Amino acid sequence: MAEAALNGMTVDEFLRWAGGADDRYELIAGRPVAMAPPGGRHSLLSSNLNGEIRNVLQSRRPCRIYTEDGLIPSHRNDAFYVADLAATCVPLGQDGRIRDPFLIIEIQSPSTSRSDYRNKVPDYRLIPSVLEILLIDSLSLFAEVLHRDGDHWVTELVQGRRGVLTLTSVPLQIPLIELYDGVPLPSDDDGGVAVG
């Protein structure tokens, strides 16, 4: 497809186009954007979060946590996002996409944080089913939780070795240090966060 034709794509056009692409893409404001492959920190954080949330959701079937599945903001026809993790109580559609997520998690890196804040978070906030958005830093013990409170959003910042992450939508309360177990951080001498 010619470069000019890649601008202004609809979700349907994007899905047909992306099906033949070798790399992974998201559709942001009608333009395909290549996704960087996840690094080791990202993968460990995703695995740790997935395990903790999956354990809590075991008793809330049919609720499940999904990793790197596509979702389409209901109010847009020019956006297709691949959230790092998303929880929903609605079975996946036949197209394999997440429906009605109540929790969306993005693991941030220097290459993704700007797009997450500028593009994804505003759209995620407009999805009626979304109760919480978690943005977690892959380079430091830091998380930002956005909680829906009626018609507005409340932001909670959690940081450092004593920080405790609280998600009310799951529900989950866990020290940040446990979520970062094994994740190498730039300030670590031993190559990973030690629990305890």
PDB file of C-alpha atoms in Angstrom:
ATOM      1  CA  MET A   1       0.000   0.000   0.000  1.00  0.00           C
ATOM      2  CA  ALA A   2       1.412   3.407  -0.912  1.00  0.00           C
ATOM      3  CA  GLU A   3       2.557   5.664   1.924  1.00  0.00           C
ATOM      4  CA  ALA A   4      -0.148   8.256   1.178  1.00  0.00           C
ATOM      5  CA  ALA A   5      -2.826   5.562   1.380  1.00  0.00           C
ATOM      6  CA  LEU A   6      -1.646   4.655   4.882  1.00  0.00           C
ATOM      7  CA  ASN A   7      -2.947   7.957   6.270  1.00  0.00           C
ATOM      8  CA  GLY A   8      -6.611   8.230   7.153  1.00  0.00           C
ATOM      9  CA  MET A   9      -7.230   4.482   7.414  1.00  0.00           C
ATOM     10  CA  THR A  10     -10.356   3.131   9.039  1.00  0.00           C
ATOM     11  CA  VAL A  11     -10.178   0.218  11.462  1.00  0.00           C
ATOM     12  CA  ASP A  12     -11.488  -2.181   8.801  1.00  0.00           C
ATOM     13  CA  GLU A  13      -8.882  -1.000   6.273  1.00  0.00           C
ATOM     14  CA  PHE A  14      -6.185  -1.258   8.913  1.00  0.00           C
ATOM     15  CA  LEU A  15      -7.133  -4.802   9.907  1.00  0.00           C
ATOM     16  CA  ARG A  16      -7.030  -5.942   6.275  1.00  0.00           C
ATOM     17  CA  TRP A  17      -3.666  -4.205   5.790  1.00  0.00           C
ATOM     18  CA  ALA A  18      -2.128  -5.346   9.101  1.00  0.00           C
ATOM     19  CA  GLY A  19      -3.104  -8.945   8.410  1.00  0.00           C
ATOM     20  CA  GLY A  20      -0.448  -9.046   5.699  1.00  0.00           C
ATOM     21  CA  ALA A  21       2.206  -7.095   7.602  1.00  0.00           C
ATOM     22  CA  ASP A  22       5.217  -8.856   9.103  1.00  0.00           C
ATOM     23  CA  ASP A  23       5.518  -6.449  12.040  1.00  0.00           C
ATOM     24  CA  ARG A  24       2.953  -5.493  14.682  1.00  0.00           C
ATOM     25  CA  TYR A  25       1.115  -2.203  14.333  1.00  0.00           C
ATOM     26  CA  GLU A  26      -1.440  -0.050  16.087  1.00  0.00           C
ATOM     27  CA  LEU A  27      -3.737   2.390  14.318  1.00  0.00           C
ATOM     28  CA  ILE A  28      -3.441   5.853  15.841  1.00  0.00           C
ATOM     29  CA  ALA A  29      -5.594   8.649  14.381  1.00  0.00           C
ATOM     30  CA  GLY A  30      -5.894   6.765  11.098  1.00  0.00           C
ATOM     31  CA  ARG A  31      -2.173   6.112  10.711  1.00  0.00           C
ATOM     32  CA  PRO A  32      -0.461   2.725  11.234  1.00  0.00           C
ATOM     33  CA  VAL A  33       2.326   2.958  13.805  1.00  0.00           C
ATOM     34  CA  ALA A  34       4.825   0.113  14.201  1.00  0.00           C
ATOM     35  CA  MET A  35       5.081  -1.319  17.693  1.00  0.00           C
ATOM     36  CA  ALA A  36       8.505  -1.839  19.206  1.00  0.00           C
ATOM     37  CA  PRO A  37       9.068  -5.421  20.310  1.00  0.00           C
ATOM     38  CA  PRO A  38       8.779  -5.750  24.091  1.00  0.00           C
ATOM     39  CA  GLY A  39      12.061  -5.901  25.980  1.00  0.00           C
ATOM     40  CA  GLY A  40      12.967  -8.034  28.976  1.00  0.00           C
ATOM     41  CA  ARG A  41      11.774  -5.529  31.595  1.00  0.00           C
ATOM     42  CA  HIS A  42       8.474  -5.147  29.791  1.00  0.00           C
ATOM     43  CA  SER A  43       7.981  -8.908  29.523  1.00  0.00           C
ATOM     44  CA  LEU A  44       8.734  -9.515  33.205  1.00  0.00           C
ATOM     45  CA  LEU A  45       6.400  -6.744  34.370  1.00  0.00           C
ATOM     46  CA  SER A  46       3.668  -8.008  32.064  1.00  0.00           C
ATOM     47  CA  SER A  47       4.105 -11.557  33.345  1.00  0.00           C
ATOM     48  CA  ASN A  48       4.112 -10.458  37.000  1.00  0.00           C
ATOM     49  CA  LEU A  49       0.998  -8.283  36.572  1.00  0.00           C
ATOM     50  CA  ASN A  50      -0.795 -10.935  34.545  1.00  0.00           C
ATOM     51  CA  GLY A  51      -0.165 -13.564  37.222  1.00  0.00           C
ATOM     52  CA  GLU A  52      -1.356 -11.386  40.107  1.00  0.00           C
ATOM     53  CA  ILE A  53      -4.518 -10.234  38.353  1.00  0.00           C
ATOM     54  CA  ARG A  54      -5.313 -13.670  36.905  1.00  0.00           C
ATOM     55  CA  ASN A  55      -5.166 -15.152  40.424  1.00  0.00           C
ATOM     56  CA  VAL A  56      -7.701 -12.617  41.694  1.00  0.00           C
ATOM     57  CA  LEU A  57     -10.009 -13.082  38.701  1.00  0.00           C
ATOM     58  CA  GLN A  58     -10.125 -16.887  39.097  1.00  0.00           C
ATOM     59  CA  SER A  59     -13.095 -16.429  41.425  1.00  0.00           C
ATOM     60  CA  ARG A  60     -14.831 -13.925  39.123  1.00  0.00           C
ATOM     61  CA  ARG A  61     -15.450 -16.023  36.005  1.00  0.00           C
ATOM     62  CA  PRO A  62     -16.082 -15.196  33.216  1.00  0.00           C
ATOM     63  CA  CYS A  63     -13.719 -12.288  33.949  1.00  0.00           C
ATOM     64  CA  ARG A  64     -10.237 -12.703  32.482  1.00  0.00           C
ATOM     65  CA  ILE A  65      -7.032 -10.780  31.877  1.00  0.00           C
ATOM     66  CA  TYR A  66      -5.681 -10.715  28.331  1.00  0.00           C
ATOM     67  CA  THR A  67      -2.214  -9.812  27.113  1.00  0.00           C
ATOM     68  CA  GLU A  68      -1.519  -7.798  23.981  1.00  0.00           C
ATOM     69  CA  ASP A  69      -4.940  -8.257  22.385  1.00  0.00           C
ATOM     70  CA  GLY A  70      -6.486  -5.549  20.256  1.00  0.00           C
ATOM     71  CA  LEU A  71      -9.204  -3.194  21.336  1.00  0.00           C
ATOM     72  CA  ILE A  72     -11.099  -0.523  19.471  1.00  0.00           C
ATOM     73  CA  PRO A  73     -12.334   2.581  21.295  1.00  0.00           C
ATOM     74  CA  SER A  74     -16.096   2.513  20.661  1.00  0.00           C
ATOM     75  CA  HIS A  75     -16.258   6.195  19.728  1.00  0.00           C
ATOM     76  CA  ARG A  76     -13.559   5.970  17.001  1.00  0.00           C
ATOM     77  CA  ASN A  77     -13.213   4.363  13.611  1.00  0.00           C
ATOM     78  CA  ASP A  78      -9.577   5.358  13.160  1.00  0.00           C
ATOM     79  CA  ALA A  79      -7.963   3.750  16.217  1.00  0.00           C
ATOM     80  CA  PHE A  80      -6.950   0.191  17.046  1.00  0.00           C
ATOM     81  CA  TYR A  81      -4.812  -0.216  20.148  1.00  0.00           C
ATOM     82  CA  VAL A  82      -2.916  -3.186  21.499  1.00  0.00           C
ATOM     83  CA  ALA A  83      -2.993  -2.790  25.280  1.00  0.00           C
ATOM     84  CA  ASP A  84      -0.286  -4.609  27.211  1.00  0.00           C
ATOM     85  CA  LEU A  85      -2.953  -6.083  29.494  1.00  0.00           C
ATOM     86  CA  ALA A  86      -6.716  -5.648  29.669  1.00  0.00           C
ATOM     87  CA  ALA A  87      -9.330  -7.259  31.906  1.00  0.00           C
ATOM     88  CA  THR A  88     -12.937  -7.844  30.934  1.00  0.00           C
ATOM     89  CA  CYS A  89     -15.890  -9.954  32.008  1.00  0.00           C
ATOM     90  CA  VAL A  90     -17.169 -10.210  28.428  1.00  0.00           C
ATOM     91  CA  PRO A  91     -15.949 -13.113  26.258  1.00  0.00           C
ATOM     92  CA  LEU A  92     -13.731 -12.194  23.332  1.00  0.00           C
ATOM     93  CA  GLY A  93     -15.591 -11.567  20.105  1.00  0.00           C
ATOM     94  CA  GLN A  94     -15.249 -13.911  17.147  1.00  0.00           C
ATOM     95  CA  ASP A  95     -12.695 -11.447  15.806  1.00  0.00           C
ATOM     96  CA  GLY A  96     -10.547 -12.068  18.914  1.00  0.00           C
ATOM     97  CA  ARG A  97     -10.790  -8.503  20.166  1.00  0.00           C
ATOM     98  CA  ILE A  98     -11.387  -7.386  23.730  1.00  0.00           C
ATOM     99  CA  ARG A  99     -14.881  -6.140  24.475  1.00  0.00           C
ATOM    100  CA  ASP A 100     -15.856  -3.868  27.370  1.00  0.00           C
ATOM    101  CA  PRO A 101     -12.573  -3.842  29.318  1.00  0.00           C
ATOM    102  CA  PHE A 102     -12.825  -2.613  32.901  1.00  0.00           C
ATOM    103  CA  LEU A 103      -9.049  -2.391  33.459  1.00  0.00           C
ATOM    104  CA  ILE A 104      -6.399  -1.418  30.908  1.00  0.00           C
ATOM    105  CA  ILE A 105      -2.674  -1.597  31.642  1.00  0.00           C
ATOM    106  CA  GLU A 106       0.152  -0.045  29.645  1.00  0.00           C
ATOM    107  CA  ILE A 107       3.777  -0.739  30.548  1.00  0.00           C
ATOM    108  CA  GLN A 108       5.690   2.396  29.735  1.00  0.00           C
ATOM    109  CA  SER A 109       9.098   2.790  28.180  1.00  0.00           C
ATOM    110  CA  PRO A 110      10.789   5.894  26.793  1.00  0.00           C
ATOM    111  CA  SER A 111       9.582   4.931  23.303  1.00  0.00           C
ATOM    112  CA  THR A 112       5.909   4.444  24.269  1.00  0.00           C
ATOM    113  CA  SER A 113       5.057   6.832  27.104  1.00  0.00           C
ATOM    114  CA  ARG A 114       4.444   9.908  24.947  1.00  0.00           C
ATOM    115  CA  SER A 115       2.008   8.102  22.645  1.00  0.00           C
ATOM    116  CA  ASP A 116       0.305   6.428  25.608  1.00  0.00           C
ATOM    117  CA  TYR A 117      -0.362   9.787  27.301  1.00  0.00           C
ATOM    118  CA  ARG A 118      -1.224  11.707  24.144  1.00  0.00           C
ATOM    119  CA  ASN A 119      -3.296   9.144  22.262  1.00  0.00           C
ATOM    120  CA  LYS A 120      -4.282   6.093  24.242  1.00  0.00           C
ATOM    121  CA  VAL A 121      -5.158   7.399  27.714  1.00  0.00           C
ATOM    122  CA  PRO A 122      -7.664  10.009  26.464  1.00  0.00           C
ATOM    123  CA  ASP A 123      -9.360   7.342  24.327  1.00  0.00           C
ATOM    124  CA  TYR A 124      -9.307   4.735  27.097  1.00  0.00           C
ATOM    125  CA  ARG A 125     -11.018   7.223  29.411  1.00  0.00           C
ATOM    126  CA  LEU A 126     -13.905   7.509  26.941  1.00  0.00           C
ATOM    127  CA  ILE A 127     -14.628   3.768  26.920  1.00  0.00           C
ATOM    128  CA  PRO A 128     -17.705   3.506  29.186  1.00  0.00           C
ATOM    129  CA  SER A 129     -16.722   0.150  30.717  1.00  0.00           C
ATOM    130  CA  VAL A 130     -13.207   1.243  31.763  1.00  0.00           C
ATOM    131  CA  LEU A 131     -12.963   1.777  35.527  1.00  0.00           C
ATOM    132  CA  GLU A 132      -9.167   1.965  35.854  1.00  0.00           C
ATOM    133  CA  ILE A 133      -6.110   2.608  33.739  1.00  0.00           C
ATOM    134  CA  LEU A 134      -2.704   1.577  35.067  1.00  0.00           C
ATOM    135  CA  LEU A 135       0.467   3.056  33.591  1.00  0.00           C
ATOM    136  CA  ILE A 136       3.529   1.337  34.989  1.00  0.00           C
ATOM    137  CA  ASP A 137       7.104   2.443  34.341  1.00  0.00           C
ATOM    138  CA  SER A 138       9.515  -0.198  33.071  1.00  0.00           C
ATOM    139  CA  LEU A 139      12.608   1.714  34.244  1.00  0.00           C
ATOM    140  CA  SER A 140      11.720   2.670  37.821  1.00  0.00           C
ATOM    141  CA  LEU A 141       9.449   1.712  40.698  1.00  0.00           C
ATOM    142  CA  PHE A 142       6.642   4.005  39.582  1.00  0.00           C
ATOM    143  CA  ALA A 143       2.995   3.555  38.643  1.00  0.00           C
ATOM    144  CA  GLU A 144       0.156   5.895  37.827  1.00  0.00           C
ATOM    145  CA  VAL A 145      -3.389   4.675  38.409  1.00  0.00           C
ATOM    146  CA  LEU A 146      -6.335   6.533  36.941  1.00  0.00           C
ATOM    147  CA  HIS A 147      -9.605   5.643  38.708  1.00  0.00           C
ATOM    148  CA  ARG A 148     -13.006   6.536  37.278  1.00  0.00           C
ATOM    149  CA  ASP A 149     -15.060   8.384  39.894  1.00  0.00           C
ATOM    150  CA  GLY A 150     -18.453   9.093  38.399  1.00  0.00           C
ATOM    151  CA  ASP A 151     -17.915  11.440  35.477  1.00  0.00           C
ATOM    152  CA  HIS A 152     -14.321  12.390  36.312  1.00  0.00           C
ATOM    153  CA  TRP A 153     -10.998  10.662  36.894  1.00  0.00           C
ATOM    154  CA  VAL A 154      -8.766  10.590  39.973  1.00  0.00           C
ATOM    155  CA  THR A 155      -5.038   9.988  39.553  1.00  0.00           C
ATOM    156  CA  GLU A 156      -2.950   8.170  42.148  1.00  0.00           C
ATOM    157  CA  LEU A 157       0.844   8.034  41.924  1.00  0.00           C
ATOM    158  CA  VAL A 158       2.649   5.100  43.534  1.00  0.00           C
ATOM    159  CA  GLN A 159       6.419   4.978  43.747  1.00  0.00           C
ATOM    160  CA  GLY A 160       9.452   3.558  45.452  1.00  0.00           C
ATOM    161  CA  ARG A 161      10.191   0.428  47.421  1.00  0.00           C
ATOM    162  CA  ARG A 162       7.485   1.229  49.986  1.00  0.00           C
ATOM    163  CA  GLY A 163       4.807   2.048  47.413  1.00  0.00           C
ATOM    164  CA  VAL A 164       1.690  -0.122  47.393  1.00  0.00           C
ATOM    165  CA  LEU A 165      -0.374  -0.430  44.233  1.00  0.00           C
ATOM    166  CA  THR A 166      -4.135  -0.579  44.774  1.00  0.00           C
ATOM    167  CA  LEU A 167      -6.525  -1.514  41.987  1.00  0.00           C
ATOM    168  CA  THR A 168     -10.164  -1.322  43.036  1.00  0.00           C
ATOM    169  CA  SER A 169     -11.585  -2.815  39.833  1.00  0.00           C
ATOM    170  CA  VAL A 170      -9.943  -6.206  40.336  1.00  0.00           C
ATOM    171  CA  PRO A 171      -9.497  -5.816  43.502  1.00  0.00           C
ATOM    172  CA  LEU A 172      -5.769  -6.037  44.139  1.00  0.00           C
ATOM    173  CA  GLN A 173      -3.375  -4.486  46.617  1.00  0.00           C
ATOM    174  CA  ILE A 174       0.309  -5.322  46.181  1.00  0.00           C
ATOM    175  CA  PRO A 175       3.638  -3.686  47.019  1.00  0.00           C
ATOM    176  CA  LEU A 176       5.366  -2.308  43.926  1.00  0.00           C
ATOM    177  CA  ILE A 177       8.518  -4.136  44.938  1.00  0.00           C
ATOM    178  CA  GLU A 178       6.665  -7.447  44.414  1.00  0.00           C
ATOM    179  CA  LEU A 179       5.423  -6.460  40.960  1.00  0.00           C
ATOM    180  CA  TYR A 180       8.993  -5.599  39.958  1.00  0.00           C
ATOM    181  CA  ASP A 181      10.377  -8.913  41.250  1.00  0.00           C
ATOM    182  CA  GLY A 182      13.228  -9.911  38.938  1.00  0.00           C
ATOM    183  CA  VAL A 183      12.929  -6.779  36.789  1.00  0.00           C
ATOM    184  CA  PRO A 184      16.358  -5.215  36.202  1.00  0.00           C
ATOM    185  CA  LEU A 185      16.255  -1.507  36.935  1.00  0.00           C
ATOM    186  CA  PRO A 186      18.996   0.962  35.964  1.00  0.00           C
ATOM    187  CA  SER A 187      19.825   1.746  39.610  1.00  0.00           C
ATOM    188  CA  ASP A 188      20.199  -1.918  40.610  1.00  0.00           C
ATOM    189  CA  ASP A 189      23.664  -3.351  41.171  1.00  0.00           C
ATOM    190  CA  ASP A 190      22.470  -6.964  41.226  1.00  0.00           C
ATOM    191  CA  GLY A 191      20.466  -6.858  37.974  1.00  0.00           C
ATOM    192  CA  GLY A 192      17.025  -7.176  39.514  1.00  0.00           C
ATOM    193  CA  VAL A 193      14.782  -6.005  42.288  1.00  0.00           C
ATOM    194  CA  ALA A 194      15.121  -8.145  45.389  1.00  0.00           C
ATOM    195  CA  VAL A 195      11.911  -8.857  47.242  1.00  0.00           C
ATOM    196  CA  GLY A 196      11.969  -8.365  50.986  1.00  0.00           C
TER     197      GLY A 196
END
